[in-house]
Amino acid sequence: MKPDKVIRPREKGDVPDDPLSRMRHSASHVMADAVCRLRPGAKVAIGPAIDNGFYYDFDTEPFSPDDAERIEAEMRKIIAENLPFVRHVVPRAEARERFASRGEKYKVEIIDTIPEGDEVSYFQHGDFIDLCRGPHVERTGDIKAFKVLSFAGAYWRGDERNPMLQRVYGTAFESQADLDAHLARIEEAKRRDHRTLGKELDLYSFDDLVGPGFALWHPKGAFVRYTVEDLIRRENFRRGYELVYTPHLAREQLLITSGHLEHYKDNLFGGMELDGQRYLVKPMNCPFHIAIYRSQLRSYRDLPLRYSELGTVYRYERSGALHGLLRVRGLTMDDGHLFVREEQIADEIGACVKFALEMLELFGFKDFDLYLATRPESFMGEPAAWERAEVALRSVLDKLGRPYKLDAGGGAFYGPKIDLKIKDALGREWQCSTFQLDFQLPERFALEYVAQDGSRQRPIMIHRALLGSMERFIAVLIEQFAGAFPLWLAPVQARVLSVSERAEPYAHEVVARLRAEELRVEADVSADKLGAKIRRAQMEKIPYMLVVGEKDMAARVVSPRSRDGQQPAAPLEEFAARLRAEATPPRPGSRSETPRDPVALQSLGPPSANPPTKDN
Ligand SMILES: [Zn+2]
Ligand SMILES: [Zn+2]
């Protein structure tokens, strides 16, 4: 099937040419005009359309929350004036002079970076002019439902050495109903924000003393991660992978040979000198797995050779780019490297994509977008090898029978790739899985295998990540489930709440019985009222509460209360067996084992604990 083409803006600030982006970008011009009318002397920087809205950066005093209404009121006036957007193409010197005379130094700076020979254009509505390639709607009156959303500080050109500008975020939609639905989605996203929930549920934290971007996994977050990692390791084994472990440091020469030093210079964590050698912190697992491959002479019979590692890597990110667990400086990849013969490419990549889809479905993700990313501007190796690799990836996608999009120029520097993005419960897209073909690294490391005819041949490498990094994937899971993990993933699966002091010994007994089944259960025998204990367990989104009083103790029963509601009392032994079965991690490959869809947006409560149905 023919892939859709991904529109790749030439640079930040370019407007994708679709009606909604056009209107949003036009709204950003109107917002800039409104701010300049309200604050004469404010300087404008850039104002692109972004996913779900737009922003504009200003050099002005910080805004306060009530500025939003004032800006909106001014924008409404400009929209009511129904001014036409007029495009002017002018000689560079004239454009420079126009913006310079208005004191718009950021625009002048942008004009000076436009390559010689490129057209210089600006758009005008009323008295307001903005350096811009467009496109725009015809008149300000074409801007429909809009809202000023929030304010933030942002460095000019994203560089902390530059002055801090004031960013205003806004959005615009075709109708008020669409805007309202979007605002409800923003509220719901806030409720699910993994940074808030991470704190409330005591899952992880960051500590300035440790350093920004280095996550500390608290016991509960660590348990969720352990459960995910355990599942990954077992599934890797089942599918013919070998587990490996590799170090966190290596000689600089390793990364010179691999090309990472050249291509990832800005993201490498500082070096250190040891015994007259320079060492670097590991940014990628690949060169290390290659070193294992190279440790002995391989035969064609050894291939495909599949290594997997939950490998921790360190990559420098600007502090402004860090974002909870989604963007960190230390991350653990669920990494895999396959060494294959050319005729094995299609089968192996196909199996990788299937593996990832099955894993993601286990976590309740059902919507996927597939992308084929091809040769970027900066690349290693021969165009002919790229051509062959791209043909192989296309054949995998065609066989898969799912639609996919073409991301021209989006490949890694060492080879083309297939990216798999998941859509979460709010319809947001997350990139987790990636499958990359690589003819370059085997060349750089002169990897070989002995072919059937005795000749030496070069293997091809496949880099693949199924869930991506543990940090990112668990952030996505927290938001997907709004912190209410399904039973098998929940860090505390059940809590026993004692009604009175006399029921306390029984509460401990129930915990011991369930722990013997390897269930993660704890007791709340505090002196608090039962209502308070229940509220606490609900806040912590624990799947099961087991309230025990003296009567339960005498009858040796428990009265379970799941997130769905109260269940009839059951004998302790029977409940223990049932919970054990419900809490067994699902196995991929069978749809009936997929947990129920996480909560839809309309029902604003947390998703119910619907444990995956059990293998019989
Ligand atoms: Zn514009
Ligand atoms: Zn790799």
PDB file of C-alpha atoms in Angstrom, residues 343-495:
ATOM      1  CA  GLU A 343      18.339 -12.850   3.265  1.00  0.00           C
ATOM      2  CA  GLN A 344      17.201 -12.901   6.917  1.00  0.00           C
ATOM      3  CA  ILE A 345      16.421  -9.167   7.115  1.00  0.00           C
ATOM      4  CA  ALA A 346      12.759  -9.230   6.176  1.00  0.00           C
ATOM      5  CA  ASP A 347      11.865 -12.159   8.487  1.00  0.00           C
ATOM      6  CA  GLU A 348      13.777 -10.767  11.447  1.00  0.00           C
ATOM      7  CA  ILE A 349      12.508  -7.184  11.170  1.00  0.00           C
ATOM      8  CA  GLY A 350       9.003  -8.551  10.625  1.00  0.00           C
ATOM      9  CA  ALA A 351       9.313 -10.627  13.821  1.00  0.00           C
ATOM     10  CA  CYS A 352      10.595  -7.573  15.723  1.00  0.00           C
ATOM     11  CA  VAL A 353       7.637  -5.433  14.696  1.00  0.00           C
ATOM     12  CA  LYS A 354       5.234  -8.240  15.622  1.00  0.00           C
ATOM     13  CA  PHE A 355       6.996  -8.671  18.981  1.00  0.00           C
ATOM     14  CA  ALA A 356       6.569  -4.967  19.749  1.00  0.00           C
ATOM     15  CA  LEU A 357       2.906  -4.896  18.722  1.00  0.00           C
ATOM     16  CA  GLU A 358       2.146  -7.896  20.942  1.00  0.00           C
ATOM     17  CA  MET A 359       3.967  -6.371  23.908  1.00  0.00           C
ATOM     18  CA  LEU A 360       2.221  -3.019  23.560  1.00  0.00           C
ATOM     19  CA  GLU A 361      -1.184  -4.675  23.244  1.00  0.00           C
ATOM     20  CA  LEU A 362      -0.571  -6.346  26.626  1.00  0.00           C
ATOM     21  CA  PHE A 363      -0.508  -2.911  28.201  1.00  0.00           C
ATOM     22  CA  GLY A 364      -3.793  -1.955  26.591  1.00  0.00           C
ATOM     23  CA  PHE A 365      -2.467   0.031  23.642  1.00  0.00           C
ATOM     24  CA  LYS A 366      -4.450  -0.664  20.503  1.00  0.00           C
ATOM     25  CA  ASP A 367      -3.876   2.330  18.253  1.00  0.00           C
ATOM     26  CA  PHE A 368      -0.567   2.426  16.434  1.00  0.00           C
ATOM     27  CA  ASP A 369       0.988   4.532  13.722  1.00  0.00           C
ATOM     28  CA  LEU A 370       3.857   3.105  11.720  1.00  0.00           C
ATOM     29  CA  TYR A 371       6.460   5.267  10.024  1.00  0.00           C
ATOM     30  CA  LEU A 372       9.138   4.400   7.523  1.00  0.00           C
ATOM     31  CA  ALA A 373      11.972   6.894   8.035  1.00  0.00           C
ATOM     32  CA  THR A 374      14.440   7.171   5.162  1.00  0.00           C
ATOM     33  CA  ARG A 375      17.913   8.603   4.546  1.00  0.00           C
ATOM     34  CA  PRO A 376      18.639  11.875   6.385  1.00  0.00           C
ATOM     35  CA  GLU A 377      20.870  14.663   5.105  1.00  0.00           C
ATOM     36  CA  SER A 378      23.775  13.615   7.322  1.00  0.00           C
ATOM     37  CA  PHE A 379      24.420   9.905   6.803  1.00  0.00           C
ATOM     38  CA  MET A 380      27.154   7.281   6.853  1.00  0.00           C
ATOM     39  CA  GLY A 381      27.800   4.775   4.105  1.00  0.00           C
ATOM     40  CA  GLU A 382      26.909   4.198   0.476  1.00  0.00           C
ATOM     41  CA  PRO A 383      23.602   5.331  -1.032  1.00  0.00           C
ATOM     42  CA  ALA A 384      23.260   1.881  -2.662  1.00  0.00           C
ATOM     43  CA  ALA A 385      23.298   0.135   0.723  1.00  0.00           C
ATOM     44  CA  TRP A 386      20.649   2.586   1.930  1.00  0.00           C
ATOM     45  CA  GLU A 387      18.544   1.813  -1.095  1.00  0.00           C
ATOM     46  CA  ARG A 388      18.653  -1.955  -0.380  1.00  0.00           C
ATOM     47  CA  ALA A 389      17.817  -1.382   3.292  1.00  0.00           C
ATOM     48  CA  GLU A 390      14.827   0.804   2.471  1.00  0.00           C
ATOM     49  CA  VAL A 391      13.492  -1.765   0.038  1.00  0.00           C
ATOM     50  CA  ALA A 392      13.719  -4.460   2.739  1.00  0.00           C
ATOM     51  CA  LEU A 393      11.847  -2.318   5.275  1.00  0.00           C
ATOM     52  CA  ARG A 394       9.131  -1.479   2.773  1.00  0.00           C
ATOM     53  CA  SER A 395       8.569  -5.168   2.101  1.00  0.00           C
ATOM     54  CA  VAL A 396       8.154  -5.797   5.854  1.00  0.00           C
ATOM     55  CA  LEU A 397       5.560  -3.020   6.125  1.00  0.00           C
ATOM     56  CA  ASP A 398       3.707  -4.184   3.033  1.00  0.00           C
ATOM     57  CA  LYS A 399       3.501  -7.728   4.442  1.00  0.00           C
ATOM     58  CA  LEU A 400       2.246  -6.406   7.754  1.00  0.00           C
ATOM     59  CA  GLY A 401      -0.791  -5.027   5.959  1.00  0.00           C
ATOM     60  CA  ARG A 402      -1.160  -2.032   8.259  1.00  0.00           C
ATOM     61  CA  PRO A 403      -1.105   1.482   6.840  1.00  0.00           C
ATOM     62  CA  TYR A 404       2.126   3.385   7.345  1.00  0.00           C
ATOM     63  CA  LYS A 405       3.513   6.845   6.732  1.00  0.00           C
ATOM     64  CA  LEU A 406       6.698   7.855   4.967  1.00  0.00           C
ATOM     65  CA  ASP A 407       8.979  10.114   6.976  1.00  0.00           C
ATOM     66  CA  ALA A 408      11.402  11.158   4.242  1.00  0.00           C
ATOM     67  CA  GLY A 409      14.774  12.129   5.707  1.00  0.00           C
ATOM     68  CA  GLY A 410      13.833  10.980   9.223  1.00  0.00           C
ATOM     69  CA  GLY A 411      16.212   7.997   9.384  1.00  0.00           C
ATOM     70  CA  ALA A 412      19.168   7.570  11.747  1.00  0.00           C
ATOM     71  CA  PHE A 413      22.590   8.481  10.393  1.00  0.00           C
ATOM     72  CA  TYR A 414      23.502   4.789  10.063  1.00  0.00           C
ATOM     73  CA  GLY A 415      20.389   3.400   8.406  1.00  0.00           C
ATOM     74  CA  PRO A 416      16.673   3.655   7.641  1.00  0.00           C
ATOM     75  CA  LYS A 417      14.160   2.693  10.301  1.00  0.00           C
ATOM     76  CA  ILE A 418      10.598   1.816  11.126  1.00  0.00           C
ATOM     77  CA  ASP A 419       9.113   3.743  14.032  1.00  0.00           C
ATOM     78  CA  LEU A 420       6.019   2.663  15.854  1.00  0.00           C
ATOM     79  CA  LYS A 421       4.042   5.270  17.733  1.00  0.00           C
ATOM     80  CA  ILE A 422       1.294   4.410  20.168  1.00  0.00           C
ATOM     81  CA  LYS A 423      -1.794   6.427  20.933  1.00  0.00           C
ATOM     82  CA  ASP A 424      -2.768   6.614  24.582  1.00  0.00           C
ATOM     83  CA  ALA A 425      -6.158   6.911  26.260  1.00  0.00           C
ATOM     84  CA  LEU A 426      -6.236  10.634  25.415  1.00  0.00           C
ATOM     85  CA  GLY A 427      -5.281  10.066  21.785  1.00  0.00           C
ATOM     86  CA  ARG A 428      -1.766  11.449  22.313  1.00  0.00           C
ATOM     87  CA  GLU A 429       1.006   9.903  20.236  1.00  0.00           C
ATOM     88  CA  TRP A 430       4.124   8.470  21.892  1.00  0.00           C
ATOM     89  CA  GLN A 431       7.163   7.121  20.180  1.00  0.00           C
ATOM     90  CA  CYS A 432       8.359   4.012  21.982  1.00  0.00           C
ATOM     91  CA  SER A 433       9.368   1.282  19.541  1.00  0.00           C
ATOM     92  CA  THR A 434      11.926   1.594  16.806  1.00  0.00           C
ATOM     93  CA  PHE A 435      13.508  -0.875  14.372  1.00  0.00           C
ATOM     94  CA  GLN A 436      16.617   0.234  12.558  1.00  0.00           C
ATOM     95  CA  LEU A 437      18.535  -1.467   9.857  1.00  0.00           C
ATOM     96  CA  ASP A 438      22.270  -0.856   9.859  1.00  0.00           C
ATOM     97  CA  PHE A 439      24.806  -1.638   7.149  1.00  0.00           C
ATOM     98  CA  GLN A 440      27.278   0.863   8.590  1.00  0.00           C
ATOM     99  CA  LEU A 441      28.386  -0.311  12.031  1.00  0.00           C
ATOM    100  CA  PRO A 442      29.281  -3.846  10.845  1.00  0.00           C
ATOM    101  CA  GLU A 443      31.448  -2.120   8.235  1.00  0.00           C
ATOM    102  CA  ARG A 444      33.116   0.194  10.756  1.00  0.00           C
ATOM    103  CA  PHE A 445      33.920  -2.698  13.093  1.00  0.00           C
ATOM    104  CA  ALA A 446      34.790  -5.032  10.199  1.00  0.00           C
ATOM    105  CA  LEU A 447      32.382  -7.691  11.487  1.00  0.00           C
ATOM    106  CA  GLU A 448      32.462 -11.028   9.695  1.00  0.00           C
ATOM    107  CA  TYR A 449      30.983 -14.459   9.562  1.00  0.00           C
ATOM    108  CA  VAL A 450      32.111 -17.557   7.703  1.00  0.00           C
ATOM    109  CA  ALA A 451      29.639 -18.306   4.912  1.00  0.00           C
ATOM    110  CA  GLN A 452      28.646 -21.795   3.749  1.00  0.00           C
ATOM    111  CA  ASP A 453      31.252 -21.669   0.971  1.00  0.00           C
ATOM    112  CA  GLY A 454      33.974 -20.768   3.475  1.00  0.00           C
ATOM    113  CA  SER A 455      34.185 -17.119   2.391  1.00  0.00           C
ATOM    114  CA  ARG A 456      34.121 -14.254   4.883  1.00  0.00           C
ATOM    115  CA  GLN A 457      30.923 -12.174   4.757  1.00  0.00           C
ATOM    116  CA  ARG A 458      29.682  -9.088   6.556  1.00  0.00           C
ATOM    117  CA  PRO A 459      26.585  -9.450   8.741  1.00  0.00           C
ATOM    118  CA  ILE A 460      23.891  -6.763   8.853  1.00  0.00           C
ATOM    119  CA  MET A 461      22.732  -5.305  12.145  1.00  0.00           C
ATOM    120  CA  ILE A 462      19.236  -4.597  13.355  1.00  0.00           C
ATOM    121  CA  HIS A 463      18.808  -2.240  16.298  1.00  0.00           C
ATOM    122  CA  ARG A 464      15.456  -2.550  17.951  1.00  0.00           C
ATOM    123  CA  ALA A 465      13.696  -1.193  21.019  1.00  0.00           C
ATOM    124  CA  LEU A 466      10.248  -2.563  21.819  1.00  0.00           C
ATOM    125  CA  LEU A 467       8.968  -0.370  24.617  1.00  0.00           C
ATOM    126  CA  GLY A 468      11.740   2.227  24.287  1.00  0.00           C
ATOM    127  CA  SER A 469      13.299   3.290  27.566  1.00  0.00           C
ATOM    128  CA  MET A 470      11.920   2.142  30.897  1.00  0.00           C
ATOM    129  CA  GLU A 471      11.702   5.770  32.023  1.00  0.00           C
ATOM    130  CA  ARG A 472       9.663   6.922  29.069  1.00  0.00           C
ATOM    131  CA  PHE A 473       7.471   3.847  28.859  1.00  0.00           C
ATOM    132  CA  ILE A 474       6.565   3.930  32.529  1.00  0.00           C
ATOM    133  CA  ALA A 475       5.768   7.653  32.271  1.00  0.00           C
ATOM    134  CA  VAL A 476       3.407   6.761  29.423  1.00  0.00           C
ATOM    135  CA  LEU A 477       1.918   3.885  31.473  1.00  0.00           C
ATOM    136  CA  ILE A 478       1.295   6.158  34.469  1.00  0.00           C
ATOM    137  CA  GLU A 479      -0.579   8.584  32.214  1.00  0.00           C
ATOM    138  CA  GLN A 480      -2.357   5.834  30.292  1.00  0.00           C
ATOM    139  CA  PHE A 481      -3.783   4.290  33.475  1.00  0.00           C
ATOM    140  CA  ALA A 482      -4.009   7.620  35.364  1.00  0.00           C
ATOM    141  CA  GLY A 483      -1.902   5.893  38.028  1.00  0.00           C
ATOM    142  CA  ALA A 484      -4.455   3.094  38.533  1.00  0.00           C
ATOM    143  CA  PHE A 485      -2.316   0.233  37.242  1.00  0.00           C
ATOM    144  CA  PRO A 486      -3.975  -3.044  36.350  1.00  0.00           C
ATOM    145  CA  LEU A 487      -3.654  -5.649  39.083  1.00  0.00           C
ATOM    146  CA  TRP A 488      -0.608  -7.413  37.623  1.00  0.00           C
ATOM    147  CA  LEU A 489       1.366  -4.137  37.395  1.00  0.00           C
ATOM    148  CA  ALA A 490       0.176  -2.492  40.613  1.00  0.00           C
ATOM    149  CA  PRO A 491       2.972  -1.988  43.152  1.00  0.00           C
ATOM    150  CA  VAL A 492       0.522  -2.764  45.968  1.00  0.00           C
ATOM    151  CA  GLN A 493      -2.073  -5.235  44.757  1.00  0.00           C
ATOM    152  CA  ALA A 494      -4.205  -5.368  47.872  1.00  0.00           C
ATOM    153  CA  ARG A 495      -4.320  -3.714  51.267  1.00  0.00           C
TER     154      ARG A 495
END
